[in-house]
């Protein structure tokens, strides 16, 4: 992808090994501000590991990840400060079940940012009211996989609203219809590599790579 707009997320030569198994084998990926990019591919392709490396929940074995021009893999980078610019939605809810939604939302504001509880609750209520996180990057790792079917549509509608509000999103998902309808770009991964990327209409209708064609054909069965 070539463009004159500086990327908000820039991944170069990203590799990740677990013991002797290389999960990511040299990923290059750019995400532009306000872009909605879907990452698709078979299980074990490295999609979730890619997302987790984007905020250093997993430490990359090699390569670099830049967010807003800051290399988050550099030793000098305050990763906790950078994570304030990067949100992540996991497959599981990862919430404290004994706390209310508001307490879950405000916990980091109070404990990490040291905000007074009243201010944290005001910000938390605003976030809950609108889920407003513009000018940040959101990473979604199968955000609908743990939901009842009737709730999936609601989550996808929230993601559409976030896109309209200017959110930049990198999404790993099996919601192919949503990817086709809403994504600016689709990335197909397999065996730790980006095999192909492009507009959703082309990826789903006329993919150029044999491995992508096989994956898309399997979805249609």
XYZ file of N, CA and C in Angstrom:
663
model
N 0.847 -1.198 0.000
C 0.000 0.000 0.000
C 0.872 1.234 0.000
N 0.641 2.131 -0.942
C 1.390 3.386 -1.002
C 0.438 4.549 -0.797
N 0.837 5.498 0.037
C -0.013 6.639 0.333
C 0.855 7.753 0.880
N 0.363 8.994 0.768
C 1.097 10.123 1.309
C 0.812 10.369 2.764
N -0.181 9.678 3.346
C -0.549 9.865 4.745
C 0.318 8.996 5.638
N 0.972 9.568 6.647
C 1.794 8.749 7.547
C 0.935 7.715 8.273
N 1.401 6.491 8.383
C 0.626 5.458 9.080
C 0.577 5.734 10.569
N -0.510 5.329 11.197
C -0.585 5.415 12.655
C 0.014 4.163 13.283
N -0.014 3.046 12.533
C 0.600 1.796 12.975
C 1.486 1.285 11.854
N 2.760 1.053 12.165
C 3.712 0.596 11.160
C 4.495 -0.591 11.713
N 4.332 -1.721 11.064
C 4.974 -2.967 11.483
C 5.986 -3.357 10.419
N 7.234 -3.589 10.843
C 8.300 -3.902 9.897
C 9.065 -5.141 10.367
N 9.116 -6.152 9.507
C 9.941 -7.329 9.767
C 9.622 -8.031 11.069
N 8.344 -8.043 11.464
C 7.966 -8.566 12.781
C 8.051 -10.091 12.806
N 8.794 -10.583 13.784
C 8.931 -12.023 13.987
C 8.661 -12.355 15.455
N 8.066 -13.538 15.660
C 7.821 -14.014 17.016
C 8.007 -15.518 17.066
N 8.887 -15.949 17.991
C 9.133 -17.365 18.184
C 8.705 -17.770 19.589
N 8.070 -18.916 19.697
C 7.821 -19.552 20.978
C 8.675 -20.815 21.015
N 9.722 -20.765 21.825
C 10.711 -21.839 21.835
C 11.300 -21.965 20.425
N 11.128 -23.100 19.758
C 11.701 -23.274 18.427
C 10.676 -23.081 17.316
N 9.468 -22.678 17.675
C 8.396 -22.525 16.678
C 8.241 -21.051 16.325
N 8.407 -20.728 15.045
C 8.269 -19.344 14.597
C 6.823 -19.099 14.186
N 6.127 -18.261 14.961
C 4.710 -17.990 14.729
C 4.533 -16.869 13.714
N 5.331 -15.815 13.836
C 5.328 -14.716 12.864
C 6.678 -14.730 12.158
N 6.645 -14.681 10.827
C 7.869 -14.930 10.056
C 8.266 -13.740 9.182
N 8.074 -12.546 9.721
C 8.472 -11.353 8.987
C 7.282 -10.609 8.435
N 6.509 -9.983 9.327
C 5.281 -9.273 8.952
C 5.602 -7.810 8.674
N 5.172 -7.324 7.519
C 5.193 -5.902 7.179
C 3.745 -5.442 7.005
N 3.359 -4.408 7.736
C 1.965 -3.969 7.683
C 1.877 -2.501 8.085
N 1.128 -1.733 7.313
C 0.829 -0.340 7.629
C -0.667 -0.181 7.827
N -1.046 0.605 8.831
C -2.451 0.963 9.050
C -2.531 2.474 9.131
N -3.369 3.066 8.293
C -3.495 4.521 8.241
C -4.483 5.022 9.283
N -4.366 6.308 9.672
C -5.347 6.884 10.594
C -6.763 6.719 10.054
N -7.656 6.309 10.925
C -9.085 6.152 10.654
C -9.384 4.994 9.707
N -8.418 4.118 9.501
C -8.634 2.967 8.636
C -9.157 1.784 9.457
N -10.049 0.995 8.857
C -10.546 -0.241 9.451
C -9.983 -1.403 8.642
N -9.056 -2.130 9.249
C -8.348 -3.209 8.566
C -8.707 -4.528 9.239
N -9.176 -5.479 8.445
C -9.492 -6.813 8.941
C -8.345 -7.759 8.626
N -7.992 -8.600 9.595
C -7.013 -9.658 9.392
C -7.755 -10.982 9.444
N -7.702 -11.729 8.349
C -8.381 -13.015 8.274
C -7.355 -14.100 7.986
N -7.770 -15.341 8.175
C -6.884 -16.461 7.908
C -7.247 -17.638 8.776
N -6.674 -18.795 8.482
C -7.009 -20.005 9.249
C -6.482 -19.934 10.670
N -7.008 -20.809 11.519
C -6.497 -20.920 12.880
C -5.017 -21.285 12.831
N -4.237 -20.666 13.707
C -2.811 -20.930 13.739
C -1.998 -20.090 12.778
N -2.653 -19.146 12.092
C -1.933 -18.316 11.122
C -1.043 -17.267 11.791
N -1.301 -16.986 13.076
C -0.528 -15.970 13.791
C -1.261 -14.661 13.977
N -2.557 -14.647 13.710
C -3.319 -13.390 13.744
C -3.359 -12.786 15.145
N -3.721 -13.582 16.136
C -3.805 -13.062 17.500
C -2.431 -12.676 18.036
N -1.415 -13.449 17.694
C -0.056 -13.109 18.110
C 0.364 -11.770 17.525
N -0.017 -11.518 16.279
C 0.267 -10.220 15.660
C -0.332 -9.087 16.473
N -1.610 -9.212 16.844
C -2.245 -8.156 17.633
C -1.540 -7.966 18.968
N -1.202 -9.057 19.621
C -0.594 -8.963 20.947
C 0.799 -8.355 20.886
N 1.478 -8.509 19.765
C 2.775 -7.856 19.600
C 2.618 -6.352 19.379
N 1.437 -5.927 18.906
C 1.227 -4.512 18.610
C 1.145 -3.651 19.862
N 0.921 -4.255 21.027
C 1.010 -3.482 22.266
C 1.920 -4.164 23.281
N 2.737 -5.090 22.782
C 3.761 -5.788 23.561
C 3.195 -6.603 24.710
N 1.970 -7.113 24.529
C 1.519 -8.183 25.404
C 2.333 -9.437 25.114
N 2.796 -9.541 23.872
C 3.839 -10.498 23.506
C 5.050 -9.699 23.042
N 6.231 -10.091 23.491
C 7.446 -9.403 23.083
C 7.902 -9.941 21.728
N 8.001 -9.093 20.711
C 8.503 -9.556 19.417
C 9.918 -10.120 19.535
N 10.186 -11.128 18.724
C 11.538 -11.690 18.677
C 12.452 -10.851 17.802
N 11.872 -10.177 16.811
C 12.634 -9.307 15.911
C 11.655 -8.372 15.217
N 12.206 -7.316 14.616
C 11.381 -6.360 13.907
C 10.965 -5.197 14.790
N 10.111 -4.341 14.256
C 9.687 -3.148 14.987
C 8.198 -2.897 14.805
N 7.620 -2.249 15.807
C 6.224 -1.808 15.771
C 6.200 -0.351 16.178
N 5.752 0.514 15.276
C 5.651 1.933 15.582
C 4.186 2.348 15.657
N 3.854 3.087 16.708
C 2.501 3.636 16.883
C 2.631 5.143 16.953
N 2.030 5.820 15.987
C 2.144 7.268 15.947
C 3.584 7.740 15.820
N 4.423 6.954 15.141
C 5.815 7.325 14.948
C 6.753 6.941 16.070
N 6.224 6.323 17.133
C 7.041 5.904 18.271
C 7.257 4.396 18.201
N 8.503 3.976 18.254
C 8.832 2.556 18.218
C 8.577 1.956 19.597
N 7.500 1.189 19.734
C 7.152 0.649 21.048
C 8.046 -0.522 21.433
N 8.852 -1.024 20.477
C 9.775 -2.110 20.796
C 11.125 -1.598 21.294
N 11.345 -0.288 21.235
C 12.618 0.279 21.705
C 12.685 0.241 23.232
N 13.864 -0.034 23.771
C 14.020 -0.120 25.218
C 13.713 1.194 25.914
N 13.937 2.299 25.216
C 13.730 3.614 25.826
C 12.258 4.024 25.884
N 11.377 3.273 25.204
C 9.965 3.644 25.128
C 9.233 3.257 26.412
N 8.449 4.178 26.933
C 7.572 3.904 28.082
C 6.337 3.187 27.551
N 6.339 1.857 27.628
C 5.258 1.092 27.017
C 3.923 1.358 27.702
N 3.946 1.615 29.010
C 2.689 1.905 29.704
C 2.069 3.199 29.204
N 2.912 4.192 28.921
C 2.400 5.454 28.367
C 1.837 5.220 26.975
N 2.515 4.400 26.158
C 2.039 4.139 24.804
C 0.747 3.341 24.799
N 0.584 2.474 25.786
C -0.644 1.674 25.828
C -1.882 2.520 26.069
N -1.682 3.739 26.541
C -2.831 4.646 26.686
C -3.367 5.059 25.324
N -2.567 4.871 24.278
C -3.000 5.196 22.916
C -3.488 3.963 22.158
N -3.417 2.797 22.813
C -3.761 1.545 22.154
C -4.752 0.796 23.027
N -5.945 0.557 22.505
C -6.918 -0.251 23.228
C -6.976 -1.643 22.632
N -7.413 -2.614 23.440
C -7.526 -3.972 22.926
C -8.764 -4.639 23.476
N -9.518 -5.269 22.579
C -10.687 -6.063 22.955
C -10.340 -7.521 22.700
N -10.397 -8.333 23.757
C -9.987 -9.723 23.667
C -11.169 -10.617 23.312
N -10.846 -11.878 22.984
C -11.902 -12.856 22.712
C -12.775 -13.038 23.939
N -12.133 -13.229 25.097
C -12.871 -13.317 26.345
C -13.038 -11.909 26.899
N -13.945 -11.765 27.847
C -14.266 -10.417 28.315
C -13.130 -9.792 29.109
N -12.365 -10.615 29.890
C -11.259 -10.107 30.702
C -11.678 -8.938 31.588
N -12.846 -9.065 32.191
C -13.324 -8.073 33.149
C -13.325 -8.685 34.543
N -13.291 -7.821 35.551
C -13.419 -8.295 36.919
C -14.904 -8.522 37.216
N -15.315 -9.786 37.422
C -16.739 -10.072 37.540
C -17.389 -9.482 38.783
N -16.584 -9.169 39.812
C -17.154 -8.628 41.043
C -17.326 -7.112 40.971
N -16.921 -6.496 39.854
C -17.036 -5.046 39.692
C -18.106 -4.695 38.676
N -18.685 -3.510 38.835
C -19.615 -3.004 37.833
C -18.857 -2.636 36.556
N -19.610 -2.398 35.481
C -18.985 -1.958 34.236
C -18.215 -0.662 34.444
N -18.794 0.256 35.214
C -18.130 1.535 35.450
C -16.826 1.330 36.212
N -16.813 0.453 37.219
C -15.583 0.204 37.972
C -14.509 -0.423 37.087
N -14.917 -1.341 36.201
C -13.959 -1.938 35.273
C -13.340 -0.885 34.371
N -14.183 0.029 33.881
C -13.710 1.056 32.955
C -12.793 2.054 33.648
N -13.093 2.392 34.891
C -12.337 3.454 35.581
C -11.126 2.940 36.346
N -10.959 1.628 36.448
C -9.872 1.091 37.264
C -8.510 1.617 36.825
N -8.230 1.549 35.529
C -6.926 2.016 35.035
C -6.783 3.527 35.179
N -7.885 4.265 35.031
C -7.813 5.714 35.182
C -7.362 6.101 36.587
N -7.845 5.361 37.571
C -7.501 5.672 38.957
C -6.132 5.113 39.328
N -5.888 3.849 38.975
C -4.673 3.174 39.426
C -3.443 3.558 38.603
N -3.620 3.740 37.287
C -2.477 4.007 36.418
C -2.291 5.495 36.181
N -3.380 6.179 35.800
C -3.277 7.605 35.505
C -3.421 8.486 36.738
N -3.776 7.865 37.874
C -3.876 8.600 39.151
C -4.904 9.720 39.104
N -5.963 9.522 38.381
C -7.013 10.544 38.323
C -7.908 10.424 39.560
N -8.426 11.567 40.031
C -9.403 11.510 41.127
C -10.600 10.660 40.713
N -11.188 9.962 41.671
C -12.271 9.049 41.329
C -13.436 9.763 40.648
N -13.756 10.974 41.069
C -14.879 11.689 40.458
C -14.614 11.956 38.979
N -13.376 12.374 38.670
C -13.044 12.625 37.266
C -13.031 11.324 36.475
N -12.492 10.264 37.090
C -12.455 8.971 36.418
C -13.862 8.475 36.103
N -14.772 8.658 37.046
C -16.146 8.204 36.811
C -16.827 9.038 35.738
N -16.504 10.339 35.696
C -17.075 11.172 34.629
C -16.587 10.698 33.268
N -15.278 10.434 33.167
C -14.721 9.943 31.913
C -15.254 8.550 31.582
N -15.377 7.732 32.618
C -15.880 6.382 32.401
C -17.305 6.373 31.899
N -18.149 7.222 32.467
C -19.536 7.296 32.012
C -19.612 7.790 30.574
N -18.761 8.756 30.229
C -18.744 9.244 28.848
C -18.338 8.131 27.895
N -17.352 7.327 28.309
C -16.910 6.212 27.461
C -18.003 5.169 27.320
N -18.669 4.868 28.414
C -19.742 3.885 28.355
C -20.916 4.394 27.529
N -21.166 5.696 27.609
C -22.278 6.269 26.840
C -22.029 6.195 25.348
N -20.795 6.456 24.938
C -20.539 6.555 23.501
C -19.438 5.631 22.997
N -18.711 4.996 23.915
C -17.519 4.220 23.568
C -16.598 5.092 22.723
N -16.377 6.329 23.168
C -15.641 7.288 22.358
C -14.144 7.198 22.571
N -13.437 6.670 21.585
C -11.988 6.518 21.695
C -11.296 7.015 20.444
N -11.778 8.123 19.885
C -11.184 8.648 18.658
C -9.724 9.019 18.893
N -8.951 9.014 17.810
C -7.531 9.355 17.812
C -6.672 8.308 18.504
N -7.221 7.142 18.757
C -6.451 6.037 19.297
C -6.582 4.841 18.358
N -5.781 3.826 18.620
C -5.817 2.585 17.843
C -6.493 1.522 18.678
N -7.493 0.854 18.101
C -8.134 -0.258 18.783
C -7.786 -1.553 18.078
N -7.369 -2.530 18.879
C -7.074 -3.864 18.383
C -8.197 -4.788 18.843
N -8.845 -5.449 17.910
C -9.956 -6.345 18.234
C -9.555 -7.779 17.901
N -9.504 -8.637 18.917
C -9.162 -10.039 18.714
C -10.423 -10.879 18.865
N -11.044 -11.203 17.725
C -12.285 -11.989 17.714
C -13.292 -11.414 18.711
N -13.704 -10.156 18.543
C -14.537 -9.508 19.572
C -15.922 -10.105 19.726
N -16.392 -10.877 18.748
C -17.746 -11.439 18.840
C -17.761 -12.928 19.150
N -16.586 -13.546 19.311
C -16.554 -15.001 19.423
C -17.157 -15.515 20.728
N -17.122 -14.703 21.788
C -17.631 -15.144 23.087
C -19.064 -14.686 23.334
N -19.712 -14.139 22.308
C -21.036 -13.550 22.498
C -22.141 -14.468 22.000
N -23.310 -14.332 22.624
C -24.498 -14.981 22.086
C -24.816 -14.369 20.728
N -25.387 -15.158 19.813
C -25.630 -14.651 18.456
C -26.421 -13.354 18.407
N -27.375 -13.186 19.334
C -28.191 -11.973 19.275
C -27.411 -10.727 19.676
N -26.255 -10.888 20.316
C -25.450 -9.739 20.713
C -24.415 -9.349 19.670
N -24.139 -10.246 18.726
C -23.101 -9.984 17.740
C -23.405 -8.724 16.940
N -24.661 -8.602 16.495
C -25.048 -7.436 15.705
C -24.829 -6.132 16.446
N -25.088 -6.130 17.761
C -24.902 -4.916 18.551
C -23.431 -4.512 18.591
N -22.545 -5.496 18.761
C -21.114 -5.197 18.791
C -20.650 -4.662 17.445
N -21.102 -5.265 16.375
C -20.704 -4.803 15.049
C -21.219 -3.398 14.775
N -22.406 -3.076 15.289
C -22.924 -1.714 15.123
C -22.068 -0.704 15.879
N -21.581 -1.090 17.071
C -20.694 -0.207 17.820
C -19.407 0.034 17.035
N -18.892 -1.016 16.401
C -17.670 -0.867 15.616
C -17.899 0.037 14.411
N -19.070 -0.058 13.798
C -19.412 0.865 12.700
C -19.438 2.302 13.197
N -20.006 2.497 14.405
C -20.060 3.849 14.973
C -18.662 4.373 15.260
N -17.794 3.501 15.768
C -16.418 3.906 16.026
C -15.714 4.316 14.744
N -15.961 3.572 13.685
C -15.355 3.919 12.394
C -15.843 5.289 11.924
N -17.132 5.520 12.045
C -17.673 6.826 11.643
C -17.089 7.949 12.491
N -16.749 7.639 13.745
C -16.181 8.647 14.634
C -14.687 8.868 14.446
N -14.072 8.129 13.513
C -12.662 8.357 13.217
C -11.696 7.404 13.880
N -12.192 6.329 14.501
C -11.328 5.360 15.142
C -10.500 4.589 14.117
N -9.247 4.314 14.460
C -8.392 3.421 13.676
C -8.482 2.037 14.299
N -8.787 1.020 13.475
C -9.028 -0.315 14.026
C -8.315 -1.385 13.221
N -7.687 -2.303 13.945
C -7.110 -3.510 13.362
C -7.854 -4.676 13.994
N -8.553 -5.444 13.174
C -9.528 -6.416 13.664
C -9.187 -7.812 13.160
N -9.048 -8.756 14.096
C -9.001 -10.175 13.754
C -10.393 -10.735 13.988
N -10.996 -11.296 12.959
C -12.388 -11.742 13.099
C -12.740 -12.753 12.024
N -13.725 -13.594 12.355
C -14.309 -14.510 11.374
C -15.630 -13.974 10.836
N -15.968 -12.731 11.190
C -17.200 -12.118 10.686
C -16.947 -11.600 9.274
N -16.959 -12.524 8.310
C -16.567 -12.178 6.947
C -17.549 -11.220 6.278
N -18.811 -11.350 6.588
C -19.787 -10.432 5.990
C -19.531 -9.008 6.450
N -19.207 -8.863 7.734
C -18.893 -7.543 8.264
C -17.623 -6.996 7.621
N -16.627 -7.866 7.465
C -15.387 -7.449 6.815
C -15.655 -6.980 5.395
N -16.474 -7.715 4.678
C -16.795 -7.342 3.294
C -17.506 -6.000 3.225
N -18.400 -5.757 4.196
C -19.224 -4.542 4.157
C -18.519 -3.308 4.705
N -17.677 -3.499 5.745
C -17.197 -2.341 6.505
C -15.705 -2.064 6.381
N -14.912 -3.070 6.031
C -13.461 -2.888 6.046
C -12.989 -1.980 4.920
N -11.944 -1.220 5.199
C -11.250 -0.492 4.139
C -10.274 -1.414 3.417
N -9.725 -2.375 4.174
C -8.731 -3.268 3.614
C -8.774 -4.593 4.367
N -8.497 -5.675 3.665
C -8.467 -7.006 4.265
C -7.079 -7.596 4.073
N -6.539 -8.149 5.161
C -5.245 -8.813 5.160
C -5.486 -10.307 5.325
N -4.939 -11.120 4.427
C -5.025 -12.569 4.593
C -3.677 -13.091 5.062
N -3.685 -13.762 6.225
C -2.475 -14.337 6.799
C -2.529 -15.851 6.771
N -1.369 -16.459 6.613
C -1.263 -17.909 6.717
C 0.177 -18.262 7.091
N 0.331 -19.183 8.051
C 1.645 -19.652 8.477
C 2.596 -18.485 8.808
N 2.063 -17.493 9.525
C 2.906 -16.422 10.029
C 3.318 -15.381 9.023
N 2.681 -15.372 7.852
C 3.016 -14.417 6.799
C 1.772 -13.719 6.290
N 1.940 -12.482 5.806
C 0.873 -11.816 5.046
C 0.958 -12.351 3.621
N -0.065 -13.098 3.241
C -0.092 -13.707 1.909
C -0.607 -12.719 0.873
N -1.630 -11.941 1.284
C -2.278 -11.044 0.328
C -3.052 -9.981 1.089
N -3.159 -8.800 0.513
C -3.986 -7.747 1.089
C -4.584 -6.910 -0.020
N -5.722 -6.281 0.299
C -6.373 -5.449 -0.695
C -7.768 -5.061 -0.258
N -8.502 -4.350 -1.113
C -9.879 -3.995 -0.795
C -10.718 -5.252 -0.598
N -11.703 -5.210 0.293
C -12.481 -6.420 0.574
C -13.157 -7.010 -0.656
N -13.650 -6.163 -1.566
C -14.335 -6.690 -2.740
C -13.399 -7.574 -3.563
N -12.145 -7.148 -3.707
C -11.210 -7.952 -4.490
C -10.786 -9.207 -3.740
N -10.491 -9.070 -2.448
C -10.030 -10.226 -1.679
C -11.090 -11.317 -1.647
N -12.348 -10.933 -1.459
C -13.402 -11.935 -1.348
C -13.922 -12.421 -2.696
N -13.777 -11.606 -3.737
C -14.328 -11.986 -5.040
C -13.273 -12.528 -5.996
N -12.117 -11.867 -6.072
C -11.085 -12.285 -7.031
C -9.706 -12.257 -6.380
N -9.483 -13.079 -5.347
C -8.166 -13.090 -4.710
C -7.102 -13.538 -5.696
N -5.906 -12.972 -5.525
C -4.845 -13.251 -6.479
C -3.987 -14.446 -6.137
N -3.962 -14.846 -4.852
C -3.094 -15.925 -4.418
C -3.883 -17.219 -4.237
N -3.268 -18.324 -4.586
C -3.951 -19.621 -4.515
C -4.382 -19.947 -3.089
N -3.545 -19.631 -2.118
C -3.898 -19.946 -0.721
C -5.096 -19.118 -0.271
N -5.168 -17.867 -0.702
C -6.329 -17.037 -0.370
C -7.576 -17.595 -1.031
N -7.468 -17.984 -2.297
C -8.625 -18.543 -3.018
C -9.152 -19.788 -2.316
N -8.251 -20.639 -1.845
C -8.667 -21.858 -1.169
C -9.391 -21.535 0.142
N -8.887 -20.542 0.869
C -9.513 -20.163 2.136
C -10.898 -19.579 1.888
N -11.020 -18.684 0.937
C -12.315 -18.067 0.636
C -13.295 -19.110 0.138
N -12.827 -20.047 -0.679
C -13.710 -21.105 -1.194
C -14.224 -21.966 -0.055
N -13.377 -22.234 0.927
C -13.784 -23.046 2.072
C -14.856 -22.338 2.878
N -14.785 -21.027 2.954
C -15.803 -20.264 3.702
C -17.162 -20.401 3.064
N -17.200 -20.554 1.754
C -18.470 -20.621 1.042
C -19.162 -21.962 1.099
N -18.514 -22.961 1.683
C -19.111 -24.302 1.734
C -20.152 -24.410 2.847
